[in-house]
Amino acid sequence: MSSKSSGPACHERAGPLGCSTKGRKPVKELFGKLADGTEIHRWSLENGGTRLKVLSYGGIVQSLEIPDREGRYANVSLGFDTIEDYVAGSPYFGALIGRYGNRIGAGRFTLDGETFQLSVNDGANSLHGGADGFDKAVWDVEPFEDGSDVGLRLRYTSVDGEQGYPGTLAVRVTYTLTERGEWRIDYEATTDKVTVVNLTNHVYWNLAGEGGGSIHDHRLTIAASRFTPVDAGLIPTGEPAEVAGTPFDFRGAKTVGEDIREADRQLLYAKGFDHNWVLDKGRTADPEWAATLSDPESGRTLKISTTEPGLQFYSGNFLDGTLVGPSGKIYRQGDALCLETQHFPDSPNKTSYPSTLLRPGQTYRSTTVHAFD
Ligand code: GLA
């Protein structure tokens, strides 16, 4: 157990040193340097019992600590201790994803009669913005304190043609820790040419603590009656399908492992769950409940609310025991899961899906709130 906990125990969310509920001014330190000498910083912030560490590289959540039911803290997100490890090859651990979360078929789409070819980095398809997506960008980070909130403002300008996408895209992402210990993400983007945008974050959750083994006993609820079935390349085939009577039914809390070994073609394609759920609430102006994840053993619970119409639930299928986390444990298949709020994969090629188009003069906005218990 000790390897899963760090920092002092904190039975109440107020009181002992290090467990204060009061927001603290974010603290900046040098995390490392890229090969070209660029300094990468790590920002540490804390509020309402949640502790967050964020890198200027990729806007990566390097650590997110929350207490269990006994008040013992653990870092519940997979990651690395050094910038070299992130650069050498991270499967998007904790990273900001853009310009387009998930896949675009053949890495190609047509806008206003013009066809754009993107960087292709997943078989024939473009995944998570291409080979050099926002997860590898160096972001401008500024701390803020706003009433009882503390947070970071991250900025990045993606130039016209970057990874094949049209338009200069000015992106602003705000990470806020609220006094209730929620981690809120607000995304904003504007463009100077018509383009497509779909931003998300790729935290790998293990509520037992990173290195804590399989998440197959975690219980998951997703507020969705439909999902988008995929082909063998994990591109949606088109019309959403009902989850009723399939392993994809998470409308009531169910363990991740309960149906994951069913001989279902969709599970075979993805080696587990790696699909977009069509949230019943649809796209909303304010964040509404989308999913709840809990670890019965530690008592830690994560509740996700979002403005987005979709949620990618990925059961860590491609973790293959070749990466070692800060706990000193290797990460194996199913040792974490991702819940990525998003528009649907391949929307630029699917006219029936909610649109991901962004035109000059418009502002892309998306908000996701992670609440912990
Ligand atoms: C997403 C994708 C997965 C995989 C992971 C990262 O969740 O849907 O197929 O690429 O990211 O490995």
mmCIF file of C-alpha atoms and ligand atoms in Angstrom:
data_model
loop_
_atom_site.group_PDB
_atom_site.id
_atom_site.type_symbol
_atom_site.label_atom_id
_atom_site.label_comp_id
_atom_site.label_asym_id
_atom_site.label_seq_id
_atom_site.Cartn_x
_atom_site.Cartn_y
_atom_site.Cartn_z
ATOM 1 C CA MET A 1 0.000 0.000 0.000
ATOM 2 C CA SER A 2 2.806 2.408 0.884
ATOM 3 C CA SER A 3 4.032 2.451 -2.717
ATOM 4 C CA LYS A 4 0.602 3.720 -3.771
ATOM 5 C CA SER A 5 0.457 6.568 -1.278
ATOM 6 C CA SER A 6 2.537 9.657 -1.106
ATOM 7 C CA GLY A 7 2.458 12.703 1.111
ATOM 8 C CA PRO A 8 0.937 12.889 4.561
ATOM 9 C CA ALA A 9 -2.337 11.178 5.408
ATOM 10 C CA CYS A 10 -5.230 13.606 5.383
ATOM 11 C CA HIS A 11 -8.384 12.343 7.053
ATOM 12 C CA GLU A 12 -10.163 15.621 6.807
ATOM 13 C CA ARG A 13 -9.734 17.764 3.750
ATOM 14 C CA ALA A 14 -8.665 20.576 6.052
ATOM 15 C CA GLY A 15 -6.156 20.598 8.837
ATOM 16 C CA PRO A 16 -2.804 18.884 8.705
ATOM 17 C CA LEU A 17 -0.015 20.522 6.774
ATOM 18 C CA GLY A 18 -0.281 19.684 3.103
ATOM 19 C CA CYS A 19 -3.973 18.836 3.360
ATOM 20 C CA SER A 20 -5.314 22.365 3.479
ATOM 21 C CA THR A 21 -8.496 22.974 1.505
ATOM 22 C CA LYS A 22 -7.257 26.441 0.616
ATOM 23 C CA GLY A 23 -5.933 27.021 -2.838
ATOM 24 C CA ARG A 24 -2.221 27.638 -3.040
ATOM 25 C CA LYS A 25 -0.508 29.749 -5.632
ATOM 26 C CA PRO A 26 0.800 27.401 -8.364
ATOM 27 C CA VAL A 27 4.524 26.741 -7.972
ATOM 28 C CA LYS A 28 6.848 26.459 -10.963
ATOM 29 C CA GLU A 29 10.002 24.348 -11.197
ATOM 30 C CA LEU A 30 12.314 23.186 -13.971
ATOM 31 C CA PHE A 31 11.302 19.658 -15.021
ATOM 32 C CA GLY A 32 13.907 19.103 -17.738
ATOM 33 C CA LYS A 33 15.075 20.196 -21.162
ATOM 34 C CA LEU A 34 14.271 19.085 -24.680
ATOM 35 C CA ALA A 35 17.137 18.041 -26.963
ATOM 36 C CA ASP A 36 17.234 21.583 -28.436
ATOM 37 C CA GLY A 37 17.635 23.087 -24.963
ATOM 38 C CA THR A 38 14.019 24.255 -24.509
ATOM 39 C CA GLU A 39 13.234 24.310 -20.815
ATOM 40 C CA ILE A 40 10.186 22.366 -19.715
ATOM 41 C CA HIS A 41 8.552 23.459 -16.490
ATOM 42 C CA ARG A 42 6.334 21.673 -14.046
ATOM 43 C CA TRP A 43 3.602 23.527 -12.220
ATOM 44 C CA SER A 44 2.246 22.208 -8.922
ATOM 45 C CA LEU A 45 -1.105 23.337 -7.606
ATOM 46 C CA GLU A 46 -3.478 22.243 -4.901
ATOM 47 C CA ASN A 47 -7.023 23.081 -3.897
ATOM 48 C CA GLY A 48 -9.876 21.414 -2.052
ATOM 49 C CA GLY A 49 -7.814 18.305 -1.358
ATOM 50 C CA THR A 50 -6.709 17.693 -4.975
ATOM 51 C CA ARG A 51 -3.073 18.062 -6.043
ATOM 52 C CA LEU A 52 -2.165 18.543 -9.671
ATOM 53 C CA LYS A 53 1.189 18.651 -11.478
ATOM 54 C CA VAL A 54 1.222 19.939 -15.042
ATOM 55 C CA LEU A 55 4.023 20.163 -17.609
ATOM 56 C CA SER A 56 4.491 22.917 -20.176
ATOM 57 C CA TYR A 57 5.251 20.047 -22.594
ATOM 58 C CA GLY A 58 1.946 18.805 -24.022
ATOM 59 C CA GLY A 59 -0.008 20.413 -21.168
ATOM 60 C CA ILE A 60 0.574 17.018 -19.603
ATOM 61 C CA VAL A 61 -0.990 16.144 -16.267
ATOM 62 C CA GLN A 62 2.083 14.476 -14.826
ATOM 63 C CA SER A 63 0.429 13.668 -11.516
ATOM 64 C CA LEU A 64 -3.032 14.018 -10.018
ATOM 65 C CA GLU A 65 -3.290 13.089 -6.352
ATOM 66 C CA ILE A 66 -6.504 12.526 -4.427
ATOM 67 C CA PRO A 67 -7.155 10.884 -1.053
ATOM 68 C CA ASP A 68 -8.797 7.501 -0.518
ATOM 69 C CA ARG A 69 -11.537 6.932 2.066
ATOM 70 C CA GLU A 70 -8.881 6.892 4.822
ATOM 71 C CA GLY A 71 -7.380 10.143 3.588
ATOM 72 C CA ARG A 72 -4.332 8.505 2.010
ATOM 73 C CA TYR A 73 -3.156 10.212 -1.146
ATOM 74 C CA ALA A 74 -2.211 8.464 -4.381
ATOM 75 C CA ASN A 75 -1.368 9.675 -7.852
ATOM 76 C CA VAL A 76 -4.274 8.269 -9.872
ATOM 77 C CA SER A 77 -2.899 9.064 -13.342
ATOM 78 C CA LEU A 78 -0.238 7.221 -15.317
ATOM 79 C CA GLY A 79 2.867 9.102 -16.353
ATOM 80 C CA PHE A 80 6.621 9.411 -16.126
ATOM 81 C CA ASP A 81 9.221 11.052 -13.879
ATOM 82 C CA THR A 82 11.378 12.582 -16.625
ATOM 83 C CA ILE A 83 10.904 14.636 -19.768
ATOM 84 C CA GLU A 84 13.139 12.146 -21.613
ATOM 85 C CA ASP A 85 10.573 9.387 -20.988
ATOM 86 C CA TYR A 86 7.727 11.541 -22.316
ATOM 87 C CA VAL A 87 9.702 12.472 -25.430
ATOM 88 C CA ALA A 88 10.933 8.909 -26.038
ATOM 89 C CA GLY A 89 7.398 7.659 -26.479
ATOM 90 C CA SER A 90 4.348 8.214 -24.339
ATOM 91 C CA PRO A 91 0.944 6.855 -25.364
ATOM 92 C CA TYR A 92 -0.452 10.344 -24.674
ATOM 93 C CA PHE A 93 -0.178 9.965 -20.867
ATOM 94 C CA GLY A 94 -2.087 12.929 -19.377
ATOM 95 C CA ALA A 95 -1.664 15.018 -22.524
ATOM 96 C CA LEU A 96 -3.732 17.693 -24.209
ATOM 97 C CA ILE A 97 -4.929 16.310 -27.521
ATOM 98 C CA GLY A 98 -5.369 18.356 -30.683
ATOM 99 C CA ARG A 99 -6.162 19.470 -33.190
ATOM 100 C CA TYR A 100 -8.398 16.438 -33.409
ATOM 101 C CA GLY A 101 -8.991 13.941 -30.613
ATOM 102 C CA ASN A 102 -9.172 10.359 -31.911
ATOM 103 C CA ARG A 103 -9.144 9.273 -35.546
ATOM 104 C CA ILE A 104 -9.835 10.796 -38.932
ATOM 105 C CA GLY A 105 -10.195 8.110 -41.596
ATOM 106 C CA ALA A 106 -7.311 8.034 -44.106
ATOM 107 C CA GLY A 107 -6.226 11.289 -42.435
ATOM 108 C CA ARG A 108 -8.243 13.144 -45.019
ATOM 109 C CA PHE A 109 -11.294 15.389 -45.250
ATOM 110 C CA THR A 110 -12.843 17.965 -47.545
ATOM 111 C CA LEU A 111 -13.886 21.456 -46.478
ATOM 112 C CA ASP A 112 -15.703 23.862 -48.763
ATOM 113 C CA GLY A 113 -14.536 21.792 -51.776
ATOM 114 C CA GLU A 114 -10.868 21.618 -50.771
ATOM 115 C CA THR A 115 -9.304 18.313 -49.661
ATOM 116 C CA PHE A 116 -6.750 18.256 -46.844
ATOM 117 C CA GLN A 117 -4.266 15.465 -46.190
ATOM 118 C CA LEU A 118 -3.202 15.177 -42.556
ATOM 119 C CA SER A 119 -0.218 13.548 -40.938
ATOM 120 C CA VAL A 120 -1.026 9.827 -40.821
ATOM 121 C CA ASN A 121 0.252 8.062 -37.690
ATOM 122 C CA ASP A 122 -2.071 5.124 -36.984
ATOM 123 C CA GLY A 123 -2.030 2.705 -39.898
ATOM 124 C CA ALA A 124 -3.770 4.562 -42.703
ATOM 125 C CA ASN A 125 -5.436 6.999 -40.319
ATOM 126 C CA SER A 126 -4.613 10.167 -38.418
ATOM 127 C CA LEU A 127 -4.806 9.795 -34.624
ATOM 128 C CA HIS A 128 -4.897 12.547 -31.986
ATOM 129 C CA GLY A 129 -3.834 15.352 -34.307
ATOM 130 C CA GLY A 130 -1.102 13.479 -36.222
ATOM 131 C CA ALA A 131 2.499 12.481 -35.506
ATOM 132 C CA ASP A 132 3.283 15.825 -33.853
ATOM 133 C CA GLY A 133 0.054 16.748 -32.145
ATOM 134 C CA PHE A 134 -0.594 19.172 -29.299
ATOM 135 C CA ASP A 135 0.648 16.505 -26.877
ATOM 136 C CA LYS A 136 4.183 17.276 -28.104
ATOM 137 C CA ALA A 137 3.837 21.058 -28.263
ATOM 138 C CA VAL A 138 5.454 23.387 -25.746
ATOM 139 C CA TRP A 139 2.657 25.478 -24.221
ATOM 140 C CA ASP A 140 2.850 28.943 -22.684
ATOM 141 C CA VAL A 141 1.679 28.547 -19.111
ATOM 142 C CA GLU A 142 0.479 31.266 -16.768
ATOM 143 C CA PRO A 143 -0.771 30.685 -13.241
ATOM 144 C CA PHE A 144 -3.813 32.415 -11.814
ATOM 145 C CA GLU A 145 -5.777 32.737 -8.603
ATOM 146 C CA ASP A 146 -9.397 33.713 -8.983
ATOM 147 C CA GLY A 147 -11.451 33.949 -5.781
ATOM 148 C CA SER A 148 -11.297 30.468 -4.303
ATOM 149 C CA ASP A 149 -10.035 28.887 -7.563
ATOM 150 C CA VAL A 150 -6.436 28.333 -8.581
ATOM 151 C CA GLY A 151 -5.283 27.305 -12.013
ATOM 152 C CA LEU A 152 -3.172 27.549 -15.122
ATOM 153 C CA ARG A 153 -3.816 29.173 -18.463
ATOM 154 C CA LEU A 154 -2.135 27.306 -21.305
ATOM 155 C CA ARG A 155 -1.717 28.839 -24.734
ATOM 156 C CA TYR A 156 -0.509 27.447 -28.020
ATOM 157 C CA THR A 157 -0.741 28.756 -31.565
ATOM 158 C CA SER A 158 -0.847 26.065 -34.222
ATOM 159 C CA VAL A 159 0.277 27.505 -37.557
ATOM 160 C CA ASP A 160 -1.633 27.184 -40.812
ATOM 161 C CA GLY A 161 -0.886 23.773 -42.326
ATOM 162 C CA GLU A 162 0.481 22.231 -39.128
ATOM 163 C CA GLN A 163 0.060 18.426 -39.391
ATOM 164 C CA GLY A 164 -1.941 19.193 -42.550
ATOM 165 C CA TYR A 165 -4.751 21.175 -40.872
ATOM 166 C CA PRO A 166 -5.883 24.435 -42.457
ATOM 167 C CA GLY A 167 -5.887 27.748 -40.606
ATOM 168 C CA THR A 168 -3.837 29.286 -37.857
ATOM 169 C CA LEU A 169 -5.478 28.014 -34.700
ATOM 170 C CA ALA A 170 -5.082 29.992 -31.478
ATOM 171 C CA VAL A 171 -5.769 27.635 -28.598
ATOM 172 C CA ARG A 172 -6.315 28.471 -24.964
ATOM 173 C CA VAL A 173 -6.855 25.781 -22.348
ATOM 174 C CA THR A 174 -7.586 26.601 -18.711
ATOM 175 C CA TYR A 175 -6.977 24.062 -15.977
ATOM 176 C CA THR A 176 -8.794 25.078 -12.789
ATOM 177 C CA LEU A 177 -8.757 23.453 -9.373
ATOM 178 C CA THR A 178 -11.875 24.563 -7.519
ATOM 179 C CA GLU A 179 -12.266 24.834 -3.769
ATOM 180 C CA ARG A 180 -14.204 21.565 -3.934
ATOM 181 C CA GLY A 181 -11.156 19.887 -5.403
ATOM 182 C CA GLU A 182 -12.627 19.560 -8.900
ATOM 183 C CA TRP A 183 -10.344 19.688 -11.893
ATOM 184 C CA ARG A 184 -12.060 21.693 -14.596
ATOM 185 C CA ILE A 185 -10.809 22.070 -18.183
ATOM 186 C CA ASP A 186 -12.027 24.896 -20.405
ATOM 187 C CA TYR A 187 -10.937 24.764 -24.035
ATOM 188 C CA GLU A 188 -11.174 27.680 -26.457
ATOM 189 C CA ALA A 189 -9.929 28.090 -30.001
ATOM 190 C CA THR A 190 -10.227 30.521 -32.888
ATOM 191 C CA THR A 191 -9.082 30.213 -36.488
ATOM 192 C CA ASP A 192 -8.331 32.442 -39.473
ATOM 193 C CA LYS A 193 -9.536 29.854 -42.046
ATOM 194 C CA VAL A 194 -12.289 27.280 -41.959
ATOM 195 C CA THR A 195 -10.976 24.189 -40.146
ATOM 196 C CA VAL A 196 -11.976 21.331 -37.823
ATOM 197 C CA VAL A 197 -11.287 21.140 -34.079
ATOM 198 C CA ASN A 198 -11.857 18.481 -31.428
ATOM 199 C CA LEU A 199 -9.825 18.964 -28.247
ATOM 200 C CA THR A 200 -9.568 16.619 -25.298
ATOM 201 C CA ASN A 201 -7.301 15.366 -22.545
ATOM 202 C CA HIS A 202 -5.810 11.896 -22.320
ATOM 203 C CA VAL A 203 -5.387 11.139 -18.593
ATOM 204 C CA TYR A 204 -5.016 7.414 -17.905
ATOM 205 C CA TRP A 205 -6.948 6.751 -14.684
ATOM 206 C CA ASN A 206 -6.190 4.137 -12.100
ATOM 207 C CA LEU A 207 -8.061 5.085 -8.926
ATOM 208 C CA ALA A 208 -6.015 2.589 -6.894
ATOM 209 C CA GLY A 209 -2.972 4.688 -7.803
ATOM 210 C CA GLU A 210 -0.673 4.417 -10.827
ATOM 211 C CA GLY A 211 1.125 1.096 -10.729
ATOM 212 C CA GLY A 212 -1.813 -0.277 -8.717
ATOM 213 C CA GLY A 213 -2.571 -3.099 -11.159
ATOM 214 C CA SER A 214 -5.633 -3.803 -13.288
ATOM 215 C CA ILE A 215 -8.618 -1.463 -13.474
ATOM 216 C CA HIS A 216 -10.941 -4.338 -14.391
ATOM 217 C CA ASP A 217 -12.547 -4.136 -10.918
ATOM 218 C CA HIS A 218 -13.251 -0.421 -11.257
ATOM 219 C CA ARG A 219 -16.963 0.272 -11.653
ATOM 220 C CA LEU A 220 -18.027 2.445 -14.554
ATOM 221 C CA THR A 221 -21.273 4.139 -15.509
ATOM 222 C CA ILE A 222 -21.671 5.963 -18.830
ATOM 223 C CA ALA A 223 -24.793 8.032 -19.486
ATOM 224 C CA ALA A 224 -25.201 6.770 -23.031
ATOM 225 C CA SER A 225 -27.716 4.470 -24.758
ATOM 226 C CA ARG A 226 -25.721 4.347 -27.979
ATOM 227 C CA PHE A 227 -22.134 4.080 -29.175
ATOM 228 C CA THR A 228 -20.473 4.373 -32.570
ATOM 229 C CA PRO A 229 -19.354 0.921 -33.841
ATOM 230 C CA VAL A 230 -16.031 0.874 -35.702
ATOM 231 C CA ASP A 231 -14.277 -0.984 -38.503
ATOM 232 C CA ALA A 232 -11.022 -2.902 -38.025
ATOM 233 C CA GLY A 233 -9.078 0.390 -38.207
ATOM 234 C CA LEU A 234 -11.250 1.817 -35.375
ATOM 235 C CA ILE A 235 -12.992 4.299 -37.680
ATOM 236 C CA PRO A 236 -16.741 4.602 -36.977
ATOM 237 C CA THR A 237 -18.796 2.854 -39.632
ATOM 238 C CA GLY A 238 -21.577 5.462 -39.467
ATOM 239 C CA GLU A 239 -24.863 5.123 -37.615
ATOM 240 C CA PRO A 240 -24.700 4.752 -33.813
ATOM 241 C CA ALA A 241 -25.884 1.415 -32.381
ATOM 242 C CA GLU A 242 -27.879 0.717 -29.206
ATOM 243 C CA VAL A 243 -25.799 -0.478 -26.237
ATOM 244 C CA ALA A 244 -28.727 -2.519 -24.887
ATOM 245 C CA GLY A 245 -27.899 -6.234 -24.849
ATOM 246 C CA THR A 246 -24.209 -5.643 -25.680
ATOM 247 C CA PRO A 247 -20.981 -5.418 -23.636
ATOM 248 C CA PHE A 248 -21.204 -1.665 -24.308
ATOM 249 C CA ASP A 249 -24.090 -1.183 -21.893
ATOM 250 C CA PHE A 250 -22.675 0.857 -19.001
ATOM 251 C CA ARG A 251 -25.958 2.649 -18.231
ATOM 252 C CA GLY A 252 -25.893 1.009 -14.810
ATOM 253 C CA ALA A 253 -22.623 0.715 -12.860
ATOM 254 C CA LYS A 254 -20.695 -2.345 -14.050
ATOM 255 C CA THR A 255 -17.099 -3.426 -13.604
ATOM 256 C CA VAL A 256 -14.845 -2.722 -16.574
ATOM 257 C CA GLY A 257 -13.859 -6.404 -16.645
ATOM 258 C CA GLU A 258 -17.357 -7.910 -16.561
ATOM 259 C CA ASP A 259 -17.882 -8.166 -20.325
ATOM 260 C CA ILE A 260 -14.449 -7.264 -21.671
ATOM 261 C CA ARG A 261 -13.664 -10.853 -22.688
ATOM 262 C CA GLU A 262 -16.925 -11.403 -24.600
ATOM 263 C CA ALA A 263 -16.353 -12.662 -28.146
ATOM 264 C CA ASP A 264 -17.835 -9.499 -29.602
ATOM 265 C CA ARG A 265 -16.461 -8.274 -32.928
ATOM 266 C CA GLN A 266 -16.247 -4.700 -31.655
ATOM 267 C CA LEU A 267 -14.148 -5.803 -28.673
ATOM 268 C CA LEU A 268 -11.962 -7.918 -30.967
ATOM 269 C CA TYR A 269 -11.232 -4.957 -33.221
ATOM 270 C CA ALA A 270 -10.125 -2.782 -30.314
ATOM 271 C CA LYS A 271 -8.647 -5.494 -28.037
ATOM 272 C CA GLY A 272 -11.162 -4.277 -25.452
ATOM 273 C CA PHE A 273 -13.095 -1.038 -25.178
ATOM 274 C CA ASP A 274 -11.867 1.813 -27.359
ATOM 275 C CA HIS A 275 -15.071 3.364 -28.604
ATOM 276 C CA ASN A 276 -17.060 6.558 -28.638
ATOM 277 C CA TRP A 277 -20.216 6.583 -26.522
ATOM 278 C CA VAL A 278 -22.983 8.900 -27.739
ATOM 279 C CA LEU A 279 -23.946 10.714 -24.547
ATOM 280 C CA ASP A 280 -27.731 10.835 -24.081
ATOM 281 C CA LYS A 281 -27.567 14.500 -23.070
ATOM 282 C CA GLY A 282 -26.018 15.498 -26.424
ATOM 283 C CA ARG A 283 -23.952 18.635 -26.750
ATOM 284 C CA THR A 284 -24.861 21.041 -23.937
ATOM 285 C CA ALA A 285 -24.145 24.677 -23.135
ATOM 286 C CA ASP A 286 -23.079 23.758 -19.590
ATOM 287 C CA PRO A 287 -21.246 20.646 -18.428
ATOM 288 C CA GLU A 288 -23.669 17.812 -17.671
ATOM 289 C CA TRP A 289 -22.995 14.402 -16.167
ATOM 290 C CA ALA A 290 -21.414 11.892 -18.560
ATOM 291 C CA ALA A 291 -19.729 9.133 -16.534
ATOM 292 C CA THR A 292 -18.764 7.907 -13.076
ATOM 293 C CA LEU A 293 -15.772 5.718 -12.284
ATOM 294 C CA SER A 294 -15.142 4.222 -8.854
ATOM 295 C CA ASP A 295 -12.672 1.911 -7.209
ATOM 296 C CA PRO A 296 -14.527 -0.011 -4.497
ATOM 297 C CA GLU A 297 -11.302 -0.889 -2.700
ATOM 298 C CA SER A 298 -9.880 2.609 -2.168
ATOM 299 C CA GLY A 299 -13.269 4.303 -2.186
ATOM 300 C CA ARG A 300 -12.027 6.868 -4.720
ATOM 301 C CA THR A 301 -14.646 8.074 -7.189
ATOM 302 C CA LEU A 302 -14.375 10.238 -10.297
ATOM 303 C CA LYS A 303 -17.413 11.922 -11.790
ATOM 304 C CA ILE A 304 -17.121 13.501 -15.235
ATOM 305 C CA SER A 305 -19.395 16.220 -16.579
ATOM 306 C CA THR A 306 -18.964 17.786 -19.982
ATOM 307 C CA THR A 307 -20.436 19.997 -22.647
ATOM 308 C CA GLU A 308 -19.296 17.498 -25.300
ATOM 309 C CA PRO A 309 -21.641 15.034 -27.043
ATOM 310 C CA GLY A 310 -19.267 12.034 -26.929
ATOM 311 C CA LEU A 311 -16.998 10.080 -24.618
ATOM 312 C CA GLN A 312 -14.161 7.800 -25.719
ATOM 313 C CA PHE A 313 -13.763 5.003 -23.198
ATOM 314 C CA TYR A 314 -10.416 3.305 -23.812
ATOM 315 C CA SER A 315 -9.537 0.376 -21.546
ATOM 316 C CA GLY A 316 -5.743 0.689 -21.850
ATOM 317 C CA ASN A 317 -5.601 -2.080 -24.458
ATOM 318 C CA PHE A 318 -2.290 -1.070 -25.975
ATOM 319 C CA LEU A 319 -0.357 -0.872 -22.699
ATOM 320 C CA ASP A 320 1.979 -3.819 -23.157
ATOM 321 C CA GLY A 321 4.364 -3.934 -20.229
ATOM 322 C CA THR A 322 7.113 -1.923 -21.934
ATOM 323 C CA LEU A 323 6.767 1.311 -19.925
ATOM 324 C CA VAL A 324 7.649 1.920 -16.269
ATOM 325 C CA GLY A 325 5.809 4.511 -14.180
ATOM 326 C CA PRO A 326 6.997 6.668 -11.246
ATOM 327 C CA SER A 327 5.918 3.877 -8.861
ATOM 328 C CA GLY A 328 8.608 1.682 -10.432
ATOM 329 C CA LYS A 329 5.894 -0.672 -11.708
ATOM 330 C CA ILE A 330 5.477 -1.583 -15.358
ATOM 331 C CA TYR A 331 2.204 -0.742 -17.063
ATOM 332 C CA ARG A 332 0.399 -3.759 -18.516
ATOM 333 C CA GLN A 333 -2.768 -4.062 -20.575
ATOM 334 C CA GLY A 334 -5.756 -2.828 -18.559
ATOM 335 C CA ASP A 335 -3.668 -1.079 -15.893
ATOM 336 C CA ALA A 336 -5.517 2.193 -16.586
ATOM 337 C CA LEU A 337 -8.385 3.582 -18.605
ATOM 338 C CA CYS A 338 -9.147 6.828 -20.398
ATOM 339 C CA LEU A 339 -12.419 8.746 -20.518
ATOM 340 C CA GLU A 340 -11.936 11.335 -23.240
ATOM 341 C CA THR A 341 -14.736 13.847 -23.701
ATOM 342 C CA GLN A 342 -15.036 14.700 -27.375
ATOM 343 C CA HIS A 343 -16.932 15.078 -30.614
ATOM 344 C CA PHE A 344 -17.201 11.780 -32.454
ATOM 345 C CA PRO A 345 -14.204 10.275 -34.273
ATOM 346 C CA ASP A 346 -14.075 10.955 -38.018
ATOM 347 C CA SER A 347 -16.777 13.641 -37.797
ATOM 348 C CA PRO A 348 -15.216 15.649 -40.665
ATOM 349 C CA ASN A 349 -16.200 12.711 -42.920
ATOM 350 C CA LYS A 350 -19.576 11.974 -41.335
ATOM 351 C CA THR A 351 -22.238 14.548 -42.126
ATOM 352 C CA SER A 352 -24.729 12.991 -39.663
ATOM 353 C CA TYR A 353 -22.425 13.580 -36.649
ATOM 354 C CA PRO A 354 -22.372 16.821 -34.626
ATOM 355 C CA SER A 355 -20.160 19.209 -36.552
ATOM 356 C CA THR A 356 -16.516 19.881 -35.668
ATOM 357 C CA LEU A 357 -16.247 22.779 -38.128
ATOM 358 C CA LEU A 358 -14.799 26.054 -36.927
ATOM 359 C CA ARG A 359 -14.992 29.162 -39.068
ATOM 360 C CA PRO A 360 -13.224 32.502 -38.721
ATOM 361 C CA GLY A 361 -15.169 34.702 -36.305
ATOM 362 C CA GLN A 362 -16.446 31.717 -34.305
ATOM 363 C CA THR A 363 -14.998 30.507 -30.998
ATOM 364 C CA TYR A 364 -14.679 26.812 -30.267
ATOM 365 C CA ARG A 365 -15.624 26.123 -26.631
ATOM 366 C CA SER A 366 -15.669 22.945 -24.621
ATOM 367 C CA THR A 367 -15.682 22.295 -20.872
ATOM 368 C CA THR A 368 -15.118 19.145 -18.842
ATOM 369 C CA VAL A 369 -15.267 18.882 -15.039
ATOM 370 C CA HIS A 370 -13.671 16.053 -13.063
ATOM 371 C CA ALA A 371 -15.120 15.802 -9.551
ATOM 372 C CA PHE A 372 -13.592 13.472 -6.955
ATOM 373 C CA ASP A 373 -15.040 11.804 -3.912
HETATM 374 C C1 GLA B 1 -7.145 6.660 -27.798
HETATM 375 C C2 GLA B 1 -7.415 5.831 -28.971
HETATM 376 C C3 GLA B 1 -6.771 4.544 -28.757
HETATM 377 C C4 GLA B 1 -5.304 4.697 -28.489
HETATM 378 C C5 GLA B 1 -5.079 5.530 -27.327
HETATM 379 C C6 GLA B 1 -3.613 5.776 -27.107
HETATM 380 O O1 GLA B 1 -7.880 6.287 -26.722
HETATM 381 O O2 GLA B 1 -8.762 5.666 -29.254
HETATM 382 O O3 GLA B 1 -6.971 3.757 -29.867
HETATM 383 O O4 GLA B 1 -4.691 5.314 -29.553
HETATM 384 O O5 GLA B 1 -5.744 6.738 -27.517
HETATM 385 O O6 GLA B 1 -2.855 4.645 -27.205
#
